PDB file of C-alpha atoms in Angstrom:
ATOM      1  CA  MET A   1      59.675 -28.821 -63.915  1.00  0.00           C
ATOM      2  CA  LEU A   2      57.126 -27.039 -61.724  1.00  0.00           C
ATOM      3  CA  ASP A   3      54.810 -26.972 -64.743  1.00  0.00           C
ATOM      4  CA  LYS A   4      54.422 -30.752 -64.447  1.00  0.00           C
ATOM      5  CA  LEU A   5      53.198 -30.553 -60.835  1.00  0.00           C
ATOM      6  CA  PRO A   6      49.522 -30.201 -60.044  1.00  0.00           C
ATOM      7  CA  ARG A   7      48.239 -26.618 -59.775  1.00  0.00           C
ATOM      8  CA  LYS A   8      47.643 -26.982 -56.040  1.00  0.00           C
ATOM      9  CA  ALA A   9      51.204 -28.142 -55.397  1.00  0.00           C
ATOM     10  CA  GLN A  10      52.556 -25.225 -57.398  1.00  0.00           C
ATOM     11  CA  VAL A  11      50.583 -22.783 -55.251  1.00  0.00           C
ATOM     12  CA  VAL A  12      51.844 -24.389 -52.031  1.00  0.00           C
ATOM     13  CA  ILE A  13      55.480 -24.204 -53.183  1.00  0.00           C
ATOM     14  CA  ALA A  14      55.094 -20.592 -54.288  1.00  0.00           C
ATOM     15  CA  VAL A  15      53.591 -19.608 -50.948  1.00  0.00           C
ATOM     16  CA  PHE A  16      56.370 -21.411 -49.064  1.00  0.00           C
ATOM     17  CA  LEU A  17      59.093 -19.663 -51.082  1.00  0.00           C
ATOM     18  CA  GLY A  18      57.409 -16.310 -50.573  1.00  0.00           C
ATOM     19  CA  VAL A  19      57.235 -16.803 -46.789  1.00  0.00           C
ATOM     20  CA  PHE A  20      60.883 -17.923 -46.720  1.00  0.00           C
ATOM     21  CA  VAL A  21      62.039 -14.864 -48.660  1.00  0.00           C
ATOM     22  CA  PHE A  22      59.912 -12.540 -46.471  1.00  0.00           C
ATOM     23  CA  PHE A  23      61.252 -13.780 -43.134  1.00  0.00           C
ATOM     24  CA  GLY A  24      64.767 -14.051 -44.521  1.00  0.00           C
ATOM     25  CA  GLY A  25      64.569 -10.389 -45.506  1.00  0.00           C
ATOM     26  CA  ILE A  26      63.367  -9.380 -42.033  1.00  0.00           C
ATOM     27  CA  ARG A  27      66.185 -11.338 -40.406  1.00  0.00           C
ATOM     28  CA  TYR A  28      68.767  -9.678 -42.642  1.00  0.00           C
ATOM     29  CA  TYR A  29      67.328  -6.240 -41.882  1.00  0.00           C
ATOM     30  CA  GLU A  30      67.429  -6.859 -38.109  1.00  0.00           C
ATOM     31  CA  THR A  31      71.022  -8.132 -38.292  1.00  0.00           C
ATOM     32  CA  ARG A  32      72.089  -5.090 -40.282  1.00  0.00           C
ATOM     33  CA  LEU A  33      70.413  -2.688 -37.824  1.00  0.00           C
ATOM     34  CA  HIS A  34      72.150  -4.377 -34.894  1.00  0.00           C
ATOM     35  CA  ALA A  35      75.522  -4.060 -36.604  1.00  0.00           C
ATOM     36  CA  LEU A  36      74.932  -0.372 -37.355  1.00  0.00           C
ATOM     37  CA  LYS A  37      73.932   0.236 -33.714  1.00  0.00           C
ATOM     38  CA  ILE A  38      77.175  -1.329 -32.464  1.00  0.00           C
ATOM     39  CA  GLU A  39      79.254   0.720 -34.920  1.00  0.00           C
ATOM     40  CA  THR A  40      77.477   3.923 -33.834  1.00  0.00           C
ATOM     41  CA  GLU A  41      78.046   3.210 -30.118  1.00  0.00           C
ATOM     42  CA  VAL A  42      81.748   2.502 -30.714  1.00  0.00           C
ATOM     43  CA  THR A  43      82.126   5.760 -32.678  1.00  0.00           C
ATOM     44  CA  ILE A  44      80.382   7.758 -29.954  1.00  0.00           C
ATOM     45  CA  GLU A  45      82.583   6.217 -27.247  1.00  0.00           C
ATOM     46  CA  GLU A  46      85.741   6.988 -29.236  1.00  0.00           C
ATOM     47  CA  GLU A  47      84.681  10.578 -29.879  1.00  0.00           C
ATOM     48  CA  GLY A  48      83.637  10.986 -26.264  1.00  0.00           C
ATOM     49  CA  GLY A  49      87.025   9.691 -25.094  1.00  0.00           C
ATOM     50  CA  LYS A  50      88.850  12.132 -27.353  1.00  0.00           C
ATOM     51  CA  LYS A  51      86.700  14.980 -26.103  1.00  0.00           C
ATOM     52  CA  GLU A  52      87.378  14.176 -22.481  1.00  0.00           C
ATOM     53  CA  THR A  53      91.095  13.906 -23.165  1.00  0.00           C
ATOM     54  CA  GLY A  54      91.110  17.312 -24.828  1.00  0.00           C
ATOM     55  CA  GLN A  55      89.374  18.903 -21.871  1.00  0.00           C
ATOM     56  CA  GLU A  56      91.786  17.606 -19.265  1.00  0.00           C
ATOM     57  CA  LYS A  57      93.106  20.451 -17.122  1.00  0.00           C
ATOM     58  CA  GLU A  58      96.636  20.785 -15.907  1.00  0.00           C
ATOM     59  CA  GLU A  59      97.050  20.103 -12.224  1.00  0.00           C
ATOM     60  CA  PRO A  60      98.019  23.105 -10.078  1.00  0.00           C
ATOM     61  CA  ARG A  61     101.758  23.529  -9.459  1.00  0.00           C
ATOM     62  CA  VAL A  62     103.003  22.666  -5.971  1.00  0.00           C
ATOM     63  CA  LEU A  63     104.861  25.377  -4.051  1.00  0.00           C
ATOM     64  CA  ALA A  64     107.377  24.718  -1.265  1.00  0.00           C
ATOM     65  CA  VAL A  65     107.779  27.317   1.501  1.00  0.00           C
ATOM     66  CA  HIS A  66     109.721  27.333   4.747  1.00  0.00           C
ATOM     67  CA  VAL A  67     107.741  28.548   7.769  1.00  0.00           C
ATOM     68  CA  VAL A  68     109.783  29.652  10.803  1.00  0.00           C
ATOM     69  CA  GLY A  69     109.458  31.933  13.818  1.00  0.00           C
ATOM     70  CA  ALA A  70     106.666  31.923  16.395  1.00  0.00           C
ATOM     71  CA  VAL A  71     104.976  28.686  15.276  1.00  0.00           C
ATOM     72  CA  GLU A  72     104.536  25.271  16.887  1.00  0.00           C
ATOM     73  CA  LYS A  73     105.579  23.307  13.819  1.00  0.00           C
ATOM     74  CA  PRO A  74     108.286  25.157  11.874  1.00  0.00           C
ATOM     75  CA  GLY A  75     109.433  23.456   8.726  1.00  0.00           C
ATOM     76  CA  LEU A  76     108.936  22.964   5.005  1.00  0.00           C
ATOM     77  CA  TYR A  77     105.379  22.953   3.683  1.00  0.00           C
ATOM     78  CA  SER A  78     103.991  22.118   0.258  1.00  0.00           C
ATOM     79  CA  LEU A  79     100.884  23.950  -0.948  1.00  0.00           C
ATOM     80  CA  GLN A  80      99.149  24.308  -4.273  1.00  0.00           C
ATOM     81  CA  GLU A  81      99.788  27.348  -6.436  1.00  0.00           C
ATOM     82  CA  GLY A  82      97.427  30.138  -5.461  1.00  0.00           C
ATOM     83  CA  ALA A  83      97.729  29.515  -1.722  1.00  0.00           C
ATOM     84  CA  ARG A  84      98.303  32.468   0.606  1.00  0.00           C
ATOM     85  CA  VAL A  85     100.712  33.174   3.436  1.00  0.00           C
ATOM     86  CA  TYR A  86      97.768  32.613   5.781  1.00  0.00           C
ATOM     87  CA  ASP A  87      97.459  28.988   4.600  1.00  0.00           C
ATOM     88  CA  ALA A  88     101.121  28.242   5.303  1.00  0.00           C
ATOM     89  CA  VAL A  89     101.046  29.935   8.724  1.00  0.00           C
ATOM     90  CA  GLN A  90      97.949  27.993   9.769  1.00  0.00           C
ATOM     91  CA  LEU A  91      99.587  24.693   8.829  1.00  0.00           C
ATOM     92  CA  ALA A  92     102.556  25.584  11.036  1.00  0.00           C
ATOM     93  CA  VAL A  93     100.158  26.564  13.895  1.00  0.00           C
ATOM     94  CA  PRO A  94     101.052  30.072  15.177  1.00  0.00           C
ATOM     95  CA  LEU A  95     101.906  30.400  18.877  1.00  0.00           C
ATOM     96  CA  ALA A  96      99.948  32.616  21.272  1.00  0.00           C
ATOM     97  CA  GLU A  97     102.760  35.165  21.208  1.00  0.00           C
ATOM     98  CA  ALA A  98     102.831  35.312  17.393  1.00  0.00           C
ATOM     99  CA  ASP A  99     102.180  38.785  16.031  1.00  0.00           C
ATOM    100  CA  LEU A 100     100.262  38.056  12.826  1.00  0.00           C
ATOM    101  CA  ALA A 101      99.456  41.739  12.404  1.00  0.00           C
ATOM    102  CA  GLN A 102     103.014  42.241  11.165  1.00  0.00           C
ATOM    103  CA  ILE A 103     102.568  39.705   8.357  1.00  0.00           C
ATOM    104  CA  ASN A 104     100.806  40.192   5.051  1.00  0.00           C
ATOM    105  CA  LEU A 105      98.595  37.098   5.363  1.00  0.00           C
ATOM    106  CA  ALA A 106      96.865  37.834   2.064  1.00  0.00           C
ATOM    107  CA  ALA A 107     100.088  37.710   0.037  1.00  0.00           C
ATOM    108  CA  PRO A 108     100.326  34.872  -2.512  1.00  0.00           C
ATOM    109  CA  LEU A 109     103.009  32.321  -1.728  1.00  0.00           C
ATOM    110  CA  VAL A 110     106.133  32.223  -3.857  1.00  0.00           C
ATOM    111  CA  ASP A 111     107.947  28.927  -4.398  1.00  0.00           C
ATOM    112  CA  GLY A 112     111.169  28.673  -2.397  1.00  0.00           C
ATOM    113  CA  LYS A 113     110.439  31.608  -0.062  1.00  0.00           C
ATOM    114  CA  GLN A 114     110.627  31.654   3.724  1.00  0.00           C
ATOM    115  CA  VAL A 115     107.653  32.771   5.821  1.00  0.00           C
ATOM    116  CA  TYR A 116     108.802  34.284   9.088  1.00  0.00           C
ATOM    117  CA  VAL A 117     106.238  34.699  11.876  1.00  0.00           C
ATOM    118  CA  PRO A 118     107.413  37.404  14.345  1.00  0.00           C
ATOM    119  CA  SER A 119     106.622  37.476  18.054  1.00  0.00           C
ATOM    120  CA  LYS A 120     104.743  40.289  19.756  1.00  0.00           C
ATOM    121  CA  GLY A 121     107.088  43.140  20.617  1.00  0.00           C
ATOM    122  CA  GLU A 122     109.564  42.157  17.900  1.00  0.00           C
ATOM    123  CA  LYS A 123     110.646  45.139  15.847  1.00  0.00           C
ATOM    124  CA  PRO A 124     109.745  45.090  12.125  1.00  0.00           C
ATOM    125  CA  SER A 125     113.343  46.050  11.327  1.00  0.00           C
ATOM    126  CA  SER A 126     114.618  42.711  12.609  1.00  0.00           C
ATOM    127  CA  SER A 127     117.161  41.230  10.232  1.00  0.00           C
ATOM    128  CA  ALA A 128     115.314  37.916  10.406  1.00  0.00           C
ATOM    129  CA  ALA A 129     112.199  39.409   8.818  1.00  0.00           C
ATOM    130  CA  PRO A 130     111.645  38.069   5.289  1.00  0.00           C
ATOM    131  CA  SER A 131     109.788  39.596   2.352  1.00  0.00           C
ATOM    132  CA  TYR A 132     106.362  38.606   3.706  1.00  0.00           C
ATOM    133  CA  ARG A 133     106.677  41.104   6.580  1.00  0.00           C
ATOM    134  CA  LEU A 134     103.935  43.374   5.215  1.00  0.00           C
ATOM    135  CA  GLY A 135     105.769  43.392   1.910  1.00  0.00           C
ATOM    136  CA  VAL A 136     108.532  45.625   3.307  1.00  0.00           C
ATOM    137  CA  LYS A 137     112.032  44.196   3.539  1.00  0.00           C
ATOM    138  CA  SER A 138     114.709  45.339   5.977  1.00  0.00           C
ATOM    139  CA  THR A 139     116.279  47.153   3.010  1.00  0.00           C
ATOM    140  CA  GLY A 140     113.299  49.497   2.961  1.00  0.00           C
ATOM    141  CA  LEU A 141     112.203  48.305  -0.502  1.00  0.00           C
ATOM    142  CA  ILE A 142     108.604  47.297  -1.158  1.00  0.00           C
ATOM    143  CA  ASN A 143     108.179  43.830  -2.605  1.00  0.00           C
ATOM    144  CA  ILE A 144     105.468  44.142  -5.265  1.00  0.00           C
ATOM    145  CA  ASN A 145     104.924  40.383  -5.117  1.00  0.00           C
ATOM    146  CA  THR A 146     103.878  40.346  -1.478  1.00  0.00           C
ATOM    147  CA  ALA A 147     102.998  43.924  -0.508  1.00  0.00           C
ATOM    148  CA  GLY A 148      99.481  44.687   0.610  1.00  0.00           C
ATOM    149  CA  LYS A 149      97.368  47.524  -0.733  1.00  0.00           C
ATOM    150  CA  GLU A 150      98.519  50.042   1.897  1.00  0.00           C
ATOM    151  CA  GLU A 151     102.198  49.283   1.261  1.00  0.00           C
ATOM    152  CA  LEU A 152     101.783  49.667  -2.500  1.00  0.00           C
ATOM    153  CA  GLU A 153     100.107  53.050  -2.025  1.00  0.00           C
ATOM    154  CA  ARG A 154     103.361  54.328  -0.537  1.00  0.00           C
ATOM    155  CA  LEU A 155     104.901  54.207  -4.004  1.00  0.00           C
ATOM    156  CA  PRO A 156     104.897  57.506  -5.969  1.00  0.00           C
ATOM    157  CA  GLY A 157     101.969  57.700  -8.364  1.00  0.00           C
ATOM    158  CA  ILE A 158     100.267  54.592  -6.948  1.00  0.00           C
ATOM    159  CA  GLY A 159      96.836  55.290  -5.519  1.00  0.00           C
ATOM    160  CA  PRO A 160      94.180  52.858  -4.222  1.00  0.00           C
ATOM    161  CA  ALA A 161      92.979  51.907  -7.715  1.00  0.00           C
ATOM    162  CA  LEU A 162      96.455  51.112  -9.099  1.00  0.00           C
ATOM    163  CA  ALA A 163      97.436  49.287  -5.912  1.00  0.00           C
ATOM    164  CA  GLN A 164      94.401  47.046  -6.312  1.00  0.00           C
ATOM    165  CA  ARG A 165      95.246  46.430  -9.980  1.00  0.00           C
ATOM    166  CA  ILE A 166      98.771  45.330  -9.027  1.00  0.00           C
ATOM    167  CA  ILE A 167      97.346  42.821  -6.540  1.00  0.00           C
ATOM    168  CA  GLU A 168      94.799  41.509  -9.061  1.00  0.00           C
ATOM    169  CA  TYR A 169      97.459  41.258 -11.770  1.00  0.00           C
ATOM    170  CA  ARG A 170      99.831  39.092  -9.705  1.00  0.00           C
ATOM    171  CA  GLU A 171      96.939  36.936  -8.487  1.00  0.00           C
ATOM    172  CA  LYS A 172      95.970  36.221 -12.092  1.00  0.00           C
ATOM    173  CA  ASN A 173      99.435  35.979 -13.695  1.00  0.00           C
ATOM    174  CA  GLY A 174     101.634  34.893 -10.809  1.00  0.00           C
ATOM    175  CA  PRO A 175     104.486  36.785  -9.128  1.00  0.00           C
ATOM    176  CA  PHE A 176     106.508  39.377 -11.020  1.00  0.00           C
ATOM    177  CA  LYS A 177     109.847  37.942 -12.134  1.00  0.00           C
ATOM    178  CA  LYS A 178     111.440  41.365 -12.581  1.00  0.00           C
ATOM    179  CA  VAL A 179     110.568  44.935 -11.660  1.00  0.00           C
ATOM    180  CA  ASP A 180     109.922  46.025 -15.270  1.00  0.00           C
ATOM    181  CA  GLU A 181     107.001  43.585 -15.527  1.00  0.00           C
ATOM    182  CA  ILE A 182     104.896  45.940 -13.406  1.00  0.00           C
ATOM    183  CA  THR A 183     104.231  47.920 -16.608  1.00  0.00           C
ATOM    184  CA  GLY A 184     101.953  45.033 -17.577  1.00  0.00           C
ATOM    185  CA  VAL A 185      99.468  46.409 -15.061  1.00  0.00           C
ATOM    186  CA  SER A 186      96.914  48.674 -16.698  1.00  0.00           C
ATOM    187  CA  GLY A 187      97.654  52.314 -15.881  1.00  0.00           C
ATOM    188  CA  ILE A 188     101.348  51.833 -15.083  1.00  0.00           C
ATOM    189  CA  GLY A 189     103.659  53.039 -17.814  1.00  0.00           C
ATOM    190  CA  PRO A 190     107.432  53.532 -18.178  1.00  0.00           C
ATOM    191  CA  SER A 191     107.372  57.019 -16.623  1.00  0.00           C
ATOM    192  CA  LEU A 192     105.604  55.845 -13.456  1.00  0.00           C
ATOM    193  CA  LEU A 193     107.955  52.855 -13.255  1.00  0.00           C
ATOM    194  CA  GLU A 194     111.004  55.130 -13.317  1.00  0.00           C
ATOM    195  CA  LYS A 195     109.607  57.158 -10.401  1.00  0.00           C
ATOM    196  CA  ALA A 196     109.151  54.032  -8.270  1.00  0.00           C
ATOM    197  CA  ARG A 197     112.000  51.843  -9.544  1.00  0.00           C
ATOM    198  CA  ASN A 198     114.365  52.623  -6.663  1.00  0.00           C
ATOM    199  CA  MET A 199     111.679  51.809  -4.099  1.00  0.00           C
ATOM    200  CA  ILE A 200     110.494  48.392  -5.306  1.00  0.00           C
ATOM    201  CA  THR A 201     111.823  44.861  -5.527  1.00  0.00           C
ATOM    202  CA  VAL A 202     110.592  41.403  -6.524  1.00  0.00           C
ATOM    203  CA  ASP A 203     112.954  39.356  -4.301  1.00  0.00           C
TER     204      ASP A 203
END
């Protein structure tokens, strides 16, 4: 049919069709690129969301302790795991007559324990003194969960280095649940445990 048209008309039609195909191709290419860009962004967002979800950290456990004794605000306090006796005592506001030197302020708090703040002149052997009293209970046993370095060195076979390892171990792993767990500390074996067993507690 085009053969019957004049040569000039044929050229015009051919040019028009060529231009139409050219711009149509460009439009298709742009549309396809836009679609691929959207798909890529969606994929990245989904992968990013999964990555963030996988990296979520568990929130610290909350500990409840009862602070009593020579403080302005005795009562129950909630602190995050890893807090020290010092943190609980400061929240309760120690009185002027409080004898903080008798307390192991560096001891890690244990959920459900009572922190007793003694008054100046009060004897360490007072029956009201809890396990945070320098780690030594009225029973004479040394609490390996709260004892300071000097108290731990009183145990047979425990020198400055091992005492420090015990403190670092409980800070990293939490309080000992039973006496035998002290063998998890590097340098403390069954034989050393048996020497000190009758002198330690975890209560």
